[in-house]
mmCIF file with all atom_site columns, C-alpha atoms in Angstrom:
data_model
loop_
_atom_site.group_PDB
_atom_site.id
_atom_site.type_symbol
_atom_site.label_atom_id
_atom_site.label_alt_id
_atom_site.label_comp_id
_atom_site.label_asym_id
_atom_site.label_entity_id
_atom_site.label_seq_id
_atom_site.pdbx_PDB_ins_code
_atom_site.Cartn_x
_atom_site.Cartn_y
_atom_site.Cartn_z
_atom_site.occupancy
_atom_site.B_iso_or_equiv
_atom_site.pdbx_formal_charge
_atom_site.auth_seq_id
_atom_site.auth_comp_id
_atom_site.auth_asym_id
_atom_site.auth_atom_id
_atom_site.pdbx_PDB_model_num
ATOM 1   C CA . MET A 1 1   ? -56.608 0.748   -16.036 1.00 0.00 ? 360 MET A CA 1
ATOM 2   C CA . ASN A 1 2   ? -53.765 2.548   -17.656 1.00 0.00 ? 361 ASN A CA 1
ATOM 3   C CA . HIS A 1 3   ? -52.281 3.526   -14.405 1.00 0.00 ? 362 HIS A CA 1
ATOM 4   C CA . CYS A 1 4   ? -52.233 -0.053  -13.303 1.00 0.00 ? 363 CYS A CA 1
ATOM 5   C CA . LEU A 1 5   ? -50.449 -1.237  -16.459 1.00 0.00 ? 364 LEU A CA 1
ATOM 6   C CA . ILE A 1 6   ? -47.825 1.509   -16.006 1.00 0.00 ? 365 ILE A CA 1
ATOM 7   C CA . ARG A 1 7   ? -47.375 0.716   -12.422 1.00 0.00 ? 366 ARG A CA 1
ATOM 8   C CA . GLN A 1 8   ? -46.963 -2.948  -13.218 1.00 0.00 ? 367 GLN A CA 1
ATOM 9   C CA . SER A 1 9   ? -44.630 -2.289  -15.967 1.00 0.00 ? 368 SER A CA 1
ATOM 10  C CA . ALA A 1 10  ? -42.402 -0.011  -13.672 1.00 0.00 ? 369 ALA A CA 1
ATOM 11  C CA . GLU A 1 11  ? -42.446 -2.476  -10.922 1.00 0.00 ? 370 GLU A CA 1
ATOM 12  C CA . ARG A 1 12  ? -41.299 -5.282  -13.364 1.00 0.00 ? 371 ARG A CA 1
ATOM 13  C CA . GLY A 1 13  ? -38.615 -2.956  -14.739 1.00 0.00 ? 372 GLY A CA 1
ATOM 14  C CA . GLY A 1 14  ? -37.335 -2.405  -11.428 1.00 0.00 ? 373 GLY A CA 1
ATOM 15  C CA . LEU A 1 15  ? -37.340 -6.055  -10.509 1.00 0.00 ? 374 LEU A CA 1
ATOM 16  C CA . PHE A 1 16  ? -35.586 -6.726  -13.763 1.00 0.00 ? 375 PHE A CA 1
ATOM 17  C CA . ALA A 1 17  ? -33.010 -4.223  -13.196 1.00 0.00 ? 376 ALA A CA 1
ATOM 18  C CA . ILE A 1 18  ? -32.352 -5.565  -9.661  1.00 0.00 ? 377 ILE A CA 1
ATOM 19  C CA . LEU A 1 19  ? -32.061 -9.242  -11.025 1.00 0.00 ? 378 LEU A CA 1
ATOM 20  C CA . MET A 1 20  ? -29.545 -7.997  -13.724 1.00 0.00 ? 379 MET A CA 1
ATOM 21  C CA . PHE A 1 21  ? -27.555 -6.253  -11.099 1.00 0.00 ? 380 PHE A CA 1
ATOM 22  C CA . ALA A 1 22  ? -27.485 -9.221  -8.837  1.00 0.00 ? 381 ALA A CA 1
ATOM 23  C CA . THR A 1 23  ? -26.543 -11.437 -11.789 1.00 0.00 ? 382 THR A CA 1
ATOM 24  C CA . LEU A 1 24  ? -23.689 -9.201  -12.728 1.00 0.00 ? 383 LEU A CA 1
ATOM 25  C CA . ALA A 1 25  ? -22.409 -9.057  -9.149  1.00 0.00 ? 384 ALA A CA 1
ATOM 26  C CA . LEU A 1 26  ? -22.452 -12.831 -8.854  1.00 0.00 ? 385 LEU A CA 1
ATOM 27  C CA . ALA A 1 27  ? -20.750 -13.229 -12.124 1.00 0.00 ? 386 ALA A CA 1
ATOM 28  C CA . ALA A 1 28  ? -17.995 -10.689 -11.201 1.00 0.00 ? 387 ALA A CA 1
ATOM 29  C CA . CYS A 1 29  ? -17.538 -12.656 -7.952  1.00 0.00 ? 388 CYS A CA 1
ATOM 30  C CA . ALA A 1 30  ? -17.332 -16.060 -9.763  1.00 0.00 ? 389 ALA A CA 1
ATOM 31  C CA . VAL A 1 31  ? -14.509 -14.918 -12.110 1.00 0.00 ? 390 VAL A CA 1
ATOM 32  C CA . ALA A 1 32  ? -11.013 -15.892 -10.631 1.00 0.00 ? 391 ALA A CA 1
ATOM 33  C CA . PRO A 1 33  ? -8.501  -13.027 -10.516 1.00 0.00 ? 392 PRO A CA 1
ATOM 34  C CA . VAL A 1 34  ? -5.979  -12.927 -13.351 1.00 0.00 ? 393 VAL A CA 1
ATOM 35  C CA . PRO A 1 35  ? -2.351  -13.815 -12.562 1.00 0.00 ? 394 PRO A CA 1
ATOM 36  C CA . PRO A 1 36  ? 0.183   -10.942 -13.454 1.00 0.00 ? 395 PRO A CA 1
ATOM 37  C CA . THR A 1 37  ? 1.737   -13.170 -16.083 1.00 0.00 ? 396 THR A CA 1
ATOM 38  C CA . ASP A 1 38  ? 3.536   -10.345 -17.880 1.00 0.00 ? 397 ASP A CA 1
ATOM 39  C CA . SER A 1 39  ? 5.186   -9.245  -14.546 1.00 0.00 ? 398 SER A CA 1
ATOM 40  C CA . LEU A 1 40  ? 6.154   -12.696 -13.813 1.00 0.00 ? 399 LEU A CA 1
ATOM 41  C CA . ASN A 1 41  ? 7.565   -13.439 -17.175 1.00 0.00 ? 400 ASN A CA 1
ATOM 42  C CA . LEU A 1 42  ? 9.681   -10.238 -17.152 1.00 0.00 ? 401 LEU A CA 1
ATOM 43  C CA . ALA A 1 43  ? 10.817  -11.035 -13.668 1.00 0.00 ? 402 ALA A CA 1
ATOM 44  C CA . ARG A 1 44  ? 11.764  -14.793 -14.656 1.00 0.00 ? 403 ARG A CA 1
ATOM 45  C CA . ASP A 1 45  ? 13.613  -13.421 -17.806 1.00 0.00 ? 404 ASP A CA 1
ATOM 46  C CA . ALA A 1 46  ? 15.478  -10.794 -15.815 1.00 0.00 ? 405 ALA A CA 1
ATOM 47  C CA . ILE A 1 47  ? 16.547  -13.432 -13.317 1.00 0.00 ? 406 ILE A CA 1
ATOM 48  C CA . ALA A 1 48  ? 17.719  -15.926 -16.009 1.00 0.00 ? 407 ALA A CA 1
ATOM 49  C CA . ARG A 1 49  ? 19.743  -12.984 -17.631 1.00 0.00 ? 408 ARG A CA 1
ATOM 50  C CA . ALA A 1 50  ? 21.359  -12.219 -14.155 1.00 0.00 ? 409 ALA A CA 1
ATOM 51  C CA . GLU A 1 51  ? 22.329  -15.793 -13.768 1.00 0.00 ? 410 GLU A CA 1
ATOM 52  C CA . GLN A 1 52  ? 23.775  -15.861 -17.173 1.00 0.00 ? 411 GLN A CA 1
ATOM 53  C CA . SER A 1 53  ? 25.844  -12.816 -16.552 1.00 0.00 ? 412 SER A CA 1
ATOM 54  C CA . GLN A 1 54  ? 27.480  -14.397 -13.592 1.00 0.00 ? 413 GLN A CA 1
ATOM 55  C CA . ALA A 1 55  ? 25.581  -12.402 -11.044 1.00 0.00 ? 414 ALA A CA 1
ATOM 56  C CA . ARG A 1 56  ? 25.978  -15.103 -8.461  1.00 0.00 ? 415 ARG A CA 1
ATOM 57  C CA . ARG A 1 57  ? 29.638  -14.320 -8.367  1.00 0.00 ? 416 ARG A CA 1
ATOM 58  C CA . TYR A 1 58  ? 29.487  -10.495 -8.399  1.00 0.00 ? 417 TYR A CA 1
ATOM 59  C CA . ALA A 1 59  ? 26.117  -9.690  -7.052  1.00 0.00 ? 418 ALA A CA 1
ATOM 60  C CA . GLY A 1 60  ? 24.840  -12.631 -5.201  1.00 0.00 ? 419 GLY A CA 1
ATOM 61  C CA . ALA A 1 61  ? 22.895  -10.815 -2.584  1.00 0.00 ? 420 ALA A CA 1
ATOM 62  C CA . GLU A 1 62  ? 20.822  -8.935  -5.194  1.00 0.00 ? 421 GLU A CA 1
ATOM 63  C CA . LEU A 1 63  ? 20.175  -12.139 -7.169  1.00 0.00 ? 422 LEU A CA 1
ATOM 64  C CA . GLU A 1 64  ? 19.108  -14.049 -4.150  1.00 0.00 ? 423 GLU A CA 1
ATOM 65  C CA . GLU A 1 65  ? 16.719  -11.034 -3.306  1.00 0.00 ? 424 GLU A CA 1
ATOM 66  C CA . ALA A 1 66  ? 15.382  -11.460 -6.885  1.00 0.00 ? 425 ALA A CA 1
ATOM 67  C CA . ASN A 1 67  ? 14.753  -15.108 -6.338  1.00 0.00 ? 426 ASN A CA 1
ATOM 68  C CA . ARG A 1 68  ? 13.054  -14.560 -2.898  1.00 0.00 ? 427 ARG A CA 1
ATOM 69  C CA . GLN A 1 69  ? 10.768  -11.824 -4.427  1.00 0.00 ? 428 GLN A CA 1
ATOM 70  C CA . PHE A 1 70  ? 10.131  -14.240 -7.333  1.00 0.00 ? 429 PHE A CA 1
ATOM 71  C CA . GLU A 1 71  ? 9.239   -17.198 -5.132  1.00 0.00 ? 430 GLU A CA 1
ATOM 72  C CA . ALA A 1 72  ? 6.921   -14.953 -2.950  1.00 0.00 ? 431 ALA A CA 1
ATOM 73  C CA . ALA A 1 73  ? 5.112   -13.648 -6.081  1.00 0.00 ? 432 ALA A CA 1
ATOM 74  C CA . ASN A 1 74  ? 4.352   -17.182 -7.100  1.00 0.00 ? 433 ASN A CA 1
ATOM 75  C CA . LYS A 1 75  ? 3.116   -17.945 -3.738  1.00 0.00 ? 434 LYS A CA 1
ATOM 76  C CA . ALA A 1 76  ? 0.862   -14.792 -3.821  1.00 0.00 ? 435 ALA A CA 1
ATOM 77  C CA . VAL A 1 77  ? -0.601  -16.204 -7.368  1.00 0.00 ? 436 VAL A CA 1
ATOM 78  C CA . THR A 1 78  ? -1.373  -19.526 -5.641  1.00 0.00 ? 437 THR A CA 1
ATOM 79  C CA . ALA A 1 79  ? -3.181  -17.740 -2.692  1.00 0.00 ? 438 ALA A CA 1
ATOM 80  C CA . GLU A 1 80  ? -4.894  -15.569 -5.477  1.00 0.00 ? 439 GLU A CA 1
ATOM 81  C CA . ARG A 1 81  ? -3.480  -12.213 -4.139  1.00 0.00 ? 440 ARG A CA 1
ATOM 82  C CA . MET A 1 82  ? -2.767  -10.886 -7.520  1.00 0.00 ? 441 MET A CA 1
ATOM 83  C CA . THR A 1 83  ? -2.086  -7.331  -6.677  1.00 0.00 ? 442 THR A CA 1
ATOM 84  C CA . GLU A 1 84  ? 0.671   -8.399  -4.233  1.00 0.00 ? 443 GLU A CA 1
ATOM 85  C CA . ALA A 1 85  ? 1.857   -10.977 -6.749  1.00 0.00 ? 444 ALA A CA 1
ATOM 86  C CA . ASP A 1 86  ? 2.186   -8.315  -9.256  1.00 0.00 ? 445 ASP A CA 1
ATOM 87  C CA . HIS A 1 87  ? 4.140   -5.945  -6.834  1.00 0.00 ? 446 HIS A CA 1
ATOM 88  C CA . LEU A 1 88  ? 6.491   -8.861  -5.748  1.00 0.00 ? 447 LEU A CA 1
ATOM 89  C CA . ALA A 1 89  ? 7.107   -9.764  -9.346  1.00 0.00 ? 448 ALA A CA 1
ATOM 90  C CA . ARG A 1 90  ? 8.032   -6.154  -10.208 1.00 0.00 ? 449 ARG A CA 1
ATOM 91  C CA . GLN A 1 91  ? 10.337  -6.150  -7.255  1.00 0.00 ? 450 GLN A CA 1
ATOM 92  C CA . ALA A 1 92  ? 11.989  -9.298  -8.273  1.00 0.00 ? 451 ALA A CA 1
ATOM 93  C CA . ARG A 1 93  ? 12.614  -7.900  -11.883 1.00 0.00 ? 452 ARG A CA 1
ATOM 94  C CA . VAL A 1 94  ? 14.210  -4.676  -10.231 1.00 0.00 ? 453 VAL A CA 1
ATOM 95  C CA . ALA A 1 95  ? 16.401  -6.640  -8.055  1.00 0.00 ? 454 ALA A CA 1
ATOM 96  C CA . ALA A 1 96  ? 17.592  -8.885  -10.921 1.00 0.00 ? 455 ALA A CA 1
ATOM 97  C CA . GLU A 1 97  ? 18.212  -5.952  -13.002 1.00 0.00 ? 456 GLU A CA 1
ATOM 98  C CA . LEU A 1 98  ? 20.326  -4.534  -10.218 1.00 0.00 ? 457 LEU A CA 1
ATOM 99  C CA . ALA A 1 99  ? 22.209  -7.510  -9.976  1.00 0.00 ? 458 ALA A CA 1
ATOM 100 C CA . ILE A 1 100 ? 23.038  -7.367  -13.816 1.00 0.00 ? 459 ILE A CA 1
ATOM 101 C CA . ALA A 1 101 ? 24.223  -3.782  -13.383 1.00 0.00 ? 460 ALA A CA 1
ATOM 102 C CA . ARG A 1 102 ? 26.394  -4.474  -10.468 1.00 0.00 ? 461 ARG A CA 1
ATOM 103 C CA . THR A 1 103 ? 27.797  -7.572  -12.186 1.00 0.00 ? 462 THR A CA 1
ATOM 104 C CA . GLU A 1 104 ? 28.665  -5.480  -15.250 1.00 0.00 ? 463 GLU A CA 1
ATOM 105 C CA . ALA A 1 105 ? 30.310  -2.729  -13.000 1.00 0.00 ? 464 ALA A CA 1
ATOM 106 C CA . ALA A 1 106 ? 32.276  -5.322  -11.250 1.00 0.00 ? 465 ALA A CA 1
ATOM 107 C CA . ARG A 1 107 ? 33.590  -7.107  -14.391 1.00 0.00 ? 466 ARG A CA 1
ATOM 108 C CA . ALA A 1 108 ? 34.450  -3.603  -15.873 1.00 0.00 ? 467 ALA A CA 1
ATOM 109 C CA . ALA A 1 109 ? 36.395  -2.908  -12.752 1.00 0.00 ? 468 ALA A CA 1
ATOM 110 C CA . GLU A 1 110 ? 38.192  -6.262  -12.986 1.00 0.00 ? 469 GLU A CA 1
ATOM 111 C CA . ILE A 1 111 ? 38.995  -5.515  -16.632 1.00 0.00 ? 470 ILE A CA 1
ATOM 112 C CA . ASN A 1 112 ? 40.349  -2.091  -15.875 1.00 0.00 ? 471 ASN A CA 1
ATOM 113 C CA . ARG A 1 113 ? 42.768  -3.572  -13.140 1.00 0.00 ? 472 ARG A CA 1
ATOM 114 C CA . GLU A 1 114 ? 43.948  -6.379  -15.529 1.00 0.00 ? 473 GLU A CA 1
ATOM 115 C CA . MET A 1 115 ? 44.656  -3.593  -18.137 1.00 0.00 ? 474 MET A CA 1
ATOM 116 C CA . GLY A 1 116 ? 46.470  -1.498  -15.528 1.00 0.00 ? 475 GLY A CA 1
ATOM 117 C CA . ARG A 1 117 ? 48.600  -4.451  -14.598 1.00 0.00 ? 476 ARG A CA 1
ATOM 118 C CA . GLY A 1 118 ? 49.327  -5.148  -18.313 1.00 0.00 ? 477 GLY A CA 1
ATOM 119 C CA . ALA A 1 119 ? 50.386  -1.496  -18.844 1.00 0.00 ? 478 ALA A CA 1
ATOM 120 C CA . GLU A 1 120 ? 52.665  -1.676  -15.808 1.00 0.00 ? 479 GLU A CA 1
ATOM 121 C CA . ALA A 1 121 ? 54.214  -4.873  -17.134 1.00 0.00 ? 480 ALA A CA 1
ATOM 122 C CA . LEU A 1 122 ? 54.746  -3.208  -20.470 1.00 0.00 ? 481 LEU A CA 1
ATOM 123 C CA . GLU A 1 123 ? 56.482  -0.173  -18.911 1.00 0.00 ? 482 GLU A CA 1
ATOM 124 C CA . GLU A 1 124 ? 58.723  -2.491  -16.818 1.00 0.00 ? 483 GLU A CA 1
ATOM 125 C CA . GLU A 1 125 ? 59.760  -4.243  -19.918 1.00 0.00 ? 484 GLU A CA 1
ATOM 126 C CA . MET A 1 126 ? 60.469  -1.046  -21.758 1.00 0.00 ? 485 MET A CA 1
ATOM 127 C CA . ARG A 1 127 ? 62.552  0.069   -18.810 1.00 0.00 ? 486 ARG A CA 1
ATOM 128 C CA . ARG A 1 128 ? 64.612  -3.105  -18.985 1.00 0.00 ? 487 ARG A CA 1
ATOM 129 C CA . GLN A 1 129 ? 65.159  -2.869  -22.655 1.00 0.00 ? 488 GLN A CA 1
ATOM 130 C CA . GLY A 1 130 ? 66.226  0.822   -22.250 1.00 0.00 ? 489 GLY A CA 1
ATOM 131 C CA . ASP A 1 131 ? 68.620  -0.122  -19.481 1.00 0.00 ? 490 ASP A CA 1
ATOM 132 C CA . GLN A 1 132 ? 70.159  -2.913  -21.664 1.00 0.00 ? 491 GLN A CA 1
ATOM 133 C CA . GLN A 1 133 ? 71.035  -0.491  -24.377 1.00 0.00 ? 492 GLN A CA 1
#
């Protein structure tokens, strides 16, 4: 009789384990994938900074690429392809940061050219004043 009880307990335990596993598997399938909120927020913020830095004027192609990647990331979230959405959001952020860097470089070059023209104008003025003496 002891053997029967042990065998029944083992069978119930096995059945219980199988039911628990099946329940956990179903619960895991029922949970919706989590959107990559942090990556999307970082991308959105980087694009906003790029637009504020006048990237459209100096690095329009990079800014457009960032916007395309960000839009694609949002579409991937809608389609519940979260890994792809995260990847696209990160690409959007990188493209926006590249746009910012190129904008800063272009603006610095523009300032250098203006300073060079100003220095040339001062030298010319000094020559004229030297010739008048």
